[in-house]
Amino acid sequence: FNWEETTEPLARFCSNPEAPTRREHVFNTLLTRSHKFEKKLTRQQEELTRQQEELTRQQEHQQAYYQSLSERIQQVEKASRAYFQSLSDNIEQVQDASRETDVRLHRRLQELVEAQARIEYQIAYLGVGGFLRWLLRIPGRVFRVLIKPLFCRWNSHNIAIITRSDLFPPHHGAAVRILEISRALSHHCQKVFLITGDRTRYFVFEKGNMHEAQFPNLLHSFPFSTASWAESLLRRREVPSVERFLWSALYDINYWVRTLFVAYQYGIALYQAEFPAYLRPAQVAKGCFGGKTALVEHNIEFSRIAETDDLSPNGHQFLKRIETQLCNRADFVITMSDVDREILLGAGVQADKVTTIPHGVDLGRFKGADPQPLKKKYRLDSETTILVYHGIYSYAPNLQAVKALGEVILPALKKEGLPVVCLAIGTNPPSESPHAALRFLGGVDNIAAHLEICHIAVVPLTAGGGTRMKLLDYFAARVPVVCTKKAAEGLPMEEGVHAIVVDRVDEMVEPIIQLIREPDRGRELADRAYALVQEYDWSSIAKRHMQLYQLPWWRS
């Protein structure tokens, strides 16, 4: 109890004063734990109640599902029973039909056996008589093929047209022209005979109607197959491979023989060669049986091929020389435009032989064309301006034109924010389109109906020759035209009156935009162009041909 001992605890507390930790009473601790445990039990009871309710709902859902599944199973079983019953009925019907078929086949087999017996009888007992009858028909055939034409061919008023073979279907301008002029000329003579590269048949036009006729089997390859020989000669002459089919008639003797056959059988007053090389068979037939010859120049071939193909100097010299010689040997030479006529005169063709008679157009097919099904087919709406171009795309100028459409014109129109689509019609389209708005439709049978749905015809041609038949089609369909000067060659139309004509392809964009925004201007152009094209109906073109030929039996 001395002073130092009694004050030491106070000194320690004062040096580090801390509140003493109050120790909880044991009963309070037990009470707190009891409350916590009670709350935990309550939460567990609530969770169990919730799980029990969820389980009850799932049981109800499962019961409903099993009830629905049971009903569905009953329906399936009912349908299965009906199906198997129907299948059983069908099997019975098939079995009945099969038995009937077996009966018919057995009866037919008996008929065939009897027919075979009759044929064997005829062969055995009538063979000698049939052979004799075949021998007796030989003089009749000789008379019909060789002797009869000698007496009936002299007063015939017939025309023969000799040309290429790719005329059907007529998806290119040359084919359309050849078939239409054949049909139109047949109204001015007795018959028109169309001789093509087809060795088995030729075509006869009479009063506008066409039918086929067969060459004798002997002529299919007579005197021998000269096609490979002609190909070899043209290759040596350095004629481009894609153009050789137009020149094979120079050396293909079978062409000559088939032309001679038609001339001998029917008597031909005029031989009309479509393209230069086909004048050679006409000359052979004229030398044997007389008549007149005419050469129709769709283009000036040596000039066109030099523009569109990689033509060597030797090949160009050969084609120019042979085309000039053939023109001078013909009685009449017909060009499609005055531009082509001047080229021939410059090459040395006699001026008095050359006459310009342009392409024609069948105005009748553009009347009553219904465009509505095509709008649905191509999914074209009324807000979109529809441009059009048509041609055969294996021909290089046409391919260059659609490339200009996809690479120059359509991007410029899209930049202006104009909704446009261009329909490119014609065979041999490129594998890919140069622009999303340029649609290649391939060859079509009804060009008139397709043109009826179009608003503007765009013709960005920069090469080629002859009259553009596509422009005549656009005029006849009343579609306003925007074209280059090259595309307008050969037609006596006025710039800005019948069509909008520019020098370069890029200059076509502004007139197209103007026609889109001013449709009345386009209708005025189309009306004046339609009035112009009335003079180009095929009947008028055929009459101009006949006036030129002055055949002794023809009167206008």
XYZ file of C-alpha atoms in Angstrom, residues 134-548:
415
model
C -38.383 -48.681 -156.654
C -36.613 -49.157 -159.977
C -39.632 -47.852 -161.842
C -39.655 -44.670 -159.708
C -36.123 -43.763 -160.802
C -37.197 -42.388 -164.201
C -39.859 -40.292 -162.486
C -37.286 -38.802 -160.133
C -34.902 -38.130 -163.009
C -37.706 -36.405 -164.913
C -38.781 -34.330 -161.893
C -35.266 -33.256 -160.901
C -33.457 -32.991 -164.236
C -35.882 -32.798 -167.164
C -39.013 -31.026 -165.907
C -37.132 -27.839 -164.825
C -35.917 -27.444 -168.423
C -39.495 -26.815 -169.573
C -40.992 -24.869 -166.649
C -38.147 -22.638 -165.422
C -37.984 -20.196 -168.315
C -41.069 -18.135 -167.452
C -40.534 -18.182 -163.690
C -40.383 -14.879 -161.813
C -38.259 -15.879 -158.834
C -35.552 -14.248 -156.731
C -32.792 -16.016 -154.787
C -31.150 -14.468 -151.720
C -27.820 -15.982 -150.684
C -26.515 -15.224 -147.223
C -25.118 -16.356 -143.855
C -26.624 -19.104 -141.707
C -27.171 -17.405 -138.306
C -30.635 -16.020 -139.066
C -32.742 -17.878 -136.498
C -33.660 -16.502 -134.068
C -33.336 -13.036 -135.668
C -31.677 -11.318 -132.703
C -29.280 -9.142 -134.708
C -29.859 -6.459 -137.310
C -28.544 -8.390 -140.299
C -30.867 -11.343 -139.641
C -33.876 -9.051 -139.250
C -33.068 -7.241 -142.485
C -32.546 -10.434 -144.525
C -35.766 -12.095 -143.350
C -37.858 -8.944 -143.664
C -36.607 -8.054 -147.164
C -37.189 -11.676 -148.259
C -40.749 -11.507 -146.984
C -41.367 -8.085 -148.568
C -39.866 -9.017 -151.948
C -42.052 -12.123 -152.120
C -45.036 -9.819 -152.711
C -43.384 -8.592 -155.935
C -42.494 -11.955 -157.513
C -43.607 -15.560 -157.539
C -41.228 -16.867 -154.874
C -38.121 -15.810 -152.986
C -35.630 -18.594 -152.209
C -33.357 -17.994 -149.202
C -30.109 -20.013 -149.390
C -27.986 -20.021 -146.216
C -25.055 -21.968 -144.818
C -27.474 -24.745 -143.815
C -26.594 -27.658 -146.135
C -29.812 -29.592 -145.490
C -32.549 -27.027 -146.165
C -33.460 -23.747 -147.809
C -36.386 -21.410 -147.214
C -39.167 -20.378 -149.593
C -41.130 -17.124 -149.226
C -44.411 -16.831 -151.093
C -46.713 -13.823 -150.600
C -45.116 -13.106 -147.249
C -45.309 -16.667 -145.887
C -42.227 -18.791 -145.265
C -41.785 -22.561 -145.383
C -38.811 -24.901 -145.507
C -37.664 -27.118 -148.349
C -35.043 -29.864 -148.254
C -31.961 -30.220 -150.416
C -31.357 -33.714 -151.848
C -29.205 -35.836 -149.565
C -26.474 -35.894 -152.204
C -25.957 -32.130 -151.839
C -25.403 -32.182 -148.089
C -21.691 -32.748 -148.603
C -21.268 -32.693 -152.387
C -18.661 -32.592 -153.858
C -16.860 -32.940 -150.523
C -16.566 -31.025 -147.281
C -14.875 -27.787 -148.317
C -15.521 -25.837 -145.109
C -12.125 -26.720 -143.608
C -10.433 -25.905 -146.904
C -12.122 -22.472 -146.997
C -11.110 -21.876 -143.367
C -7.494 -22.704 -144.184
C -7.403 -20.375 -147.198
C -8.909 -17.483 -145.231
C -6.434 -18.050 -142.411
C -3.595 -17.832 -144.917
C -5.130 -14.586 -146.182
C -4.928 -13.311 -142.574
C -8.673 -12.788 -142.210
C -9.588 -12.570 -138.470
C -11.078 -15.797 -137.135
C -14.332 -14.182 -135.949
C -14.995 -12.867 -139.478
C -14.160 -15.940 -141.574
C -17.708 -17.295 -141.611
C -18.744 -14.242 -143.661
C -16.130 -15.036 -146.323
C -16.234 -18.839 -146.511
C -18.591 -18.763 -149.526
C -15.642 -17.517 -151.607
C -14.149 -21.019 -151.530
C -16.937 -23.314 -150.261
C -17.985 -25.165 -153.425
C -20.993 -26.656 -151.646
C -22.485 -23.141 -151.484
C -22.097 -22.911 -155.270
C -23.661 -26.336 -155.872
C -26.694 -25.633 -153.698
C -27.226 -22.282 -155.432
C -26.988 -24.023 -158.805
C -29.574 -26.581 -157.668
C -32.102 -23.879 -156.729
C -31.390 -21.959 -159.932
C -31.861 -25.065 -162.086
C -35.000 -26.251 -160.319
C -36.925 -22.983 -160.187
C -35.340 -20.510 -162.573
C -33.976 -17.373 -160.926
C -34.301 -13.924 -162.455
C -32.188 -12.169 -159.791
C -29.561 -13.367 -157.329
C -29.249 -11.053 -154.310
C -26.132 -11.601 -152.193
C -26.277 -10.301 -148.639
C -22.585 -9.545 -147.813
C -19.812 -9.593 -150.436
C -18.608 -13.215 -150.383
C -22.071 -14.580 -151.208
C -21.885 -12.938 -154.625
C -19.474 -15.700 -155.702
C -22.171 -18.471 -155.721
C -24.516 -16.004 -157.437
C -21.932 -15.390 -160.171
C -21.514 -19.133 -160.733
C -25.298 -19.606 -161.071
C -25.617 -16.555 -163.345
C -22.856 -17.917 -165.587
C -24.746 -21.204 -165.971
C -28.374 -20.084 -166.156
C -28.366 -16.312 -166.679
C -30.108 -13.636 -164.613
C -28.963 -10.534 -162.752
C -26.874 -10.195 -159.600
C -27.122 -7.687 -156.762
C -24.777 -7.226 -153.806
C -26.201 -5.748 -150.598
C -23.511 -4.160 -148.428
C -24.725 -4.136 -144.818
C -21.422 -2.457 -143.985
C -18.286 -1.827 -145.989
C -16.657 -4.950 -144.661
C -12.974 -4.161 -145.182
C -13.496 -0.802 -143.435
C -15.588 -2.225 -140.575
C -13.192 -5.088 -139.850
C -10.224 -2.709 -139.862
C -11.993 -0.598 -137.207
C -13.159 -3.412 -134.964
C -10.573 -6.204 -135.316
C -6.832 -6.554 -135.196
C -6.524 -6.716 -138.990
C -3.065 -7.047 -140.497
C -2.058 -4.920 -143.526
C -2.074 -8.034 -145.734
C -5.541 -9.025 -144.507
C -6.860 -5.513 -145.045
C -5.419 -5.389 -148.560
C -6.966 -8.764 -149.422
C -10.432 -7.871 -148.112
C -10.398 -4.467 -149.791
C -9.307 -5.939 -153.122
C -11.796 -8.837 -153.127
C -14.717 -6.658 -151.967
C -13.980 -4.065 -154.644
C -13.742 -6.742 -157.345
C -17.012 -8.345 -156.291
C -18.806 -4.987 -156.276
C -17.579 -4.217 -159.811
C -18.721 -7.654 -161.040
C -22.260 -7.265 -159.654
C -25.019 -5.705 -161.725
C -26.238 -3.703 -158.725
C -24.571 -2.725 -155.459
C -26.789 -1.519 -152.610
C -25.340 0.378 -149.656
C -27.132 1.286 -146.453
C -25.957 4.922 -146.365
C -24.324 7.575 -148.503
C -21.284 7.382 -146.220
C -20.814 3.722 -147.187
C -21.328 4.624 -150.842
C -18.529 7.182 -150.721
C -16.181 4.607 -149.159
C -16.864 2.180 -152.018
C -16.362 4.855 -154.642
C -13.094 5.807 -152.982
C -11.992 2.163 -153.115
C -12.547 2.038 -156.898
C -16.104 0.749 -157.328
C -17.922 2.063 -160.416
C -20.290 4.862 -159.415
C -23.134 3.805 -161.711
C -23.398 0.444 -159.942
C -23.871 1.801 -156.394
C -27.280 2.836 -155.022
C -28.203 3.735 -151.448
C -31.261 1.953 -150.053
C -31.320 2.020 -146.229
C -32.591 -0.536 -143.761
C -36.290 -0.736 -143.065
C -38.499 -1.317 -140.043
C -41.638 -3.349 -139.449
C -44.019 -0.669 -138.195
C -46.814 -3.172 -137.644
C -45.120 -4.970 -134.766
C -44.892 -1.739 -132.755
C -48.666 -1.336 -132.753
C -50.504 -2.842 -129.818
C -47.398 -3.968 -127.895
C -48.294 -4.541 -124.201
C -45.458 -3.478 -121.860
C -47.177 -4.092 -118.503
C -46.106 -7.756 -118.001
C -42.487 -6.751 -118.649
C -42.573 -4.057 -115.961
C -43.628 -6.675 -113.439
C -41.070 -9.168 -114.753
C -38.138 -6.756 -114.387
C -39.523 -5.074 -111.217
C -39.482 -1.567 -112.627
C -41.254 1.168 -110.665
C -42.783 4.356 -112.012
C -40.164 6.587 -110.328
C -37.217 5.096 -112.226
C -36.156 6.392 -115.635
C -35.540 3.448 -117.989
C -32.795 3.793 -120.599
C -32.322 1.237 -123.373
C -29.675 0.009 -125.809
C -29.878 -3.104 -127.964
C -27.522 -4.978 -130.266
C -25.479 -8.168 -130.549
C -22.520 -7.901 -128.166
C -20.162 -10.199 -130.025
C -19.949 -7.218 -132.417
C -17.147 -5.031 -131.004
C -18.796 -1.579 -131.523
C -21.847 -2.688 -129.518
C -19.640 -4.004 -126.723
C -17.713 -0.710 -126.641
C -21.014 1.174 -126.482
C -22.329 -0.666 -123.401
C -18.957 -0.238 -121.697
C -19.293 3.495 -122.274
C -22.784 3.312 -120.760
C -21.521 1.556 -117.642
C -18.289 3.496 -117.173
C -19.189 7.048 -118.276
C -22.915 7.762 -118.607
C -24.526 5.854 -115.735
C -21.965 6.973 -113.080
C -22.542 10.595 -114.130
C -26.331 10.196 -113.838
C -25.958 8.548 -110.429
C -23.782 11.453 -109.293
C -26.691 13.767 -110.141
C -28.951 11.690 -107.891
C -31.233 10.499 -110.709
C -32.842 7.046 -110.295
C -32.120 5.309 -113.622
C -31.723 1.781 -114.941
C -30.460 0.821 -118.405
C -31.765 -2.306 -120.174
C -29.130 -3.783 -122.503
C -30.954 -6.125 -124.893
C -29.162 -8.582 -127.175
C -27.317 -11.876 -127.415
C -23.744 -12.671 -126.277
C -23.642 -10.186 -123.364
C -20.429 -9.843 -121.306
C -20.063 -12.054 -118.246
C -20.175 -9.071 -115.855
C -21.975 -5.758 -116.038
C -19.754 -2.657 -115.752
C -22.394 -0.908 -113.606
C -25.070 -2.023 -111.146
C -27.777 -0.084 -113.016
C -26.908 -1.746 -116.365
C -28.981 -4.929 -116.790
C -28.232 -7.376 -119.614
C -31.452 -9.126 -120.669
C -30.043 -11.347 -123.448
C -31.909 -11.900 -126.705
C -35.666 -11.223 -126.637
C -38.374 -12.293 -129.068
C -40.555 -9.180 -128.736
C -38.323 -6.137 -129.014
C -41.354 -3.864 -129.568
C -42.871 -4.575 -126.135
C -39.492 -4.044 -124.464
C -39.040 -0.668 -126.121
C -42.532 0.380 -125.018
C -41.449 0.377 -121.344
C -38.379 2.547 -121.982
C -38.143 6.331 -121.659
C -34.880 7.203 -123.463
C -32.717 5.326 -125.995
C -28.982 5.939 -125.515
C -26.677 5.024 -128.428
C -23.003 5.791 -127.609
C -21.555 4.148 -130.739
C -18.077 5.227 -131.799
C -17.360 2.680 -134.581
C -19.100 0.531 -137.207
C -20.923 1.348 -140.425
C -24.231 1.167 -142.249
C -27.650 2.434 -141.233
C -28.387 1.803 -137.557
C -31.474 -0.385 -137.489
C -31.681 0.163 -133.744
C -32.411 3.865 -134.339
C -35.250 2.978 -136.694
C -36.666 0.675 -134.002
C -36.480 3.478 -131.409
C -38.169 5.891 -133.805
C -40.941 3.381 -134.565
C -41.489 2.770 -130.824
C -41.627 6.563 -130.154
C -38.631 6.459 -127.797
C -36.571 9.700 -127.779
C -32.948 9.118 -128.823
C -29.640 10.552 -127.592
C -26.754 9.339 -129.756
C -23.327 10.108 -131.178
C -22.759 11.320 -134.725
C -21.314 7.911 -135.591
C -24.576 6.281 -134.492
C -26.615 8.666 -136.655
C -24.726 7.935 -139.885
C -26.878 6.754 -142.769
C -30.151 8.349 -141.680
C -31.411 11.648 -143.175
C -32.442 13.059 -139.814
C -31.871 16.512 -138.382
C -29.915 17.031 -135.184
C -32.138 18.363 -132.408
C -35.269 17.710 -134.478
C -35.524 13.914 -134.655
C -32.830 13.043 -132.095
C -30.193 14.697 -129.919
C -26.806 14.115 -131.558
C -23.427 14.854 -129.914
C -19.773 14.376 -130.869
C -18.435 12.504 -127.830
C -19.821 9.995 -125.375
C -19.308 12.224 -122.312
C -21.388 14.950 -123.984
C -24.460 12.673 -123.887
C -24.952 13.053 -120.114
C -26.357 16.590 -120.126
C -29.006 15.913 -122.861
C -30.114 12.773 -121.007
C -30.550 14.767 -117.792
C -32.497 17.388 -119.735
C -34.869 14.771 -121.206
C -35.401 13.212 -117.771
C -36.343 16.576 -116.262
C -38.292 17.773 -119.334
C -40.293 14.765 -120.633
C -42.300 17.011 -122.989
C -39.119 17.647 -124.996
C -38.630 13.893 -125.379
C -42.204 13.402 -126.598
C -41.714 16.106 -129.235
C -38.528 14.406 -130.499
C -40.244 11.015 -130.560
C -43.257 12.307 -132.518
C -41.083 13.899 -135.206
C -38.893 10.777 -135.440
C -41.996 8.587 -135.792
C -43.160 10.729 -138.705
C -39.733 10.320 -140.315
C -39.650 6.539 -139.975
C -42.919 6.081 -141.879
C -40.854 6.155 -145.081
C -38.797 3.155 -143.934
C -41.471 0.472 -143.878
C -40.219 -2.781 -145.421
C -42.839 -2.664 -148.170
C -41.442 0.700 -149.310
C -37.863 -0.604 -149.110
C -38.780 -3.685 -151.204
C -40.420 -1.483 -153.836
C -37.217 0.575 -154.072
C -35.280 -2.653 -154.659
C -37.624 -3.695 -157.458
C -37.512 -0.239 -159.058
C -33.718 -0.530 -159.120
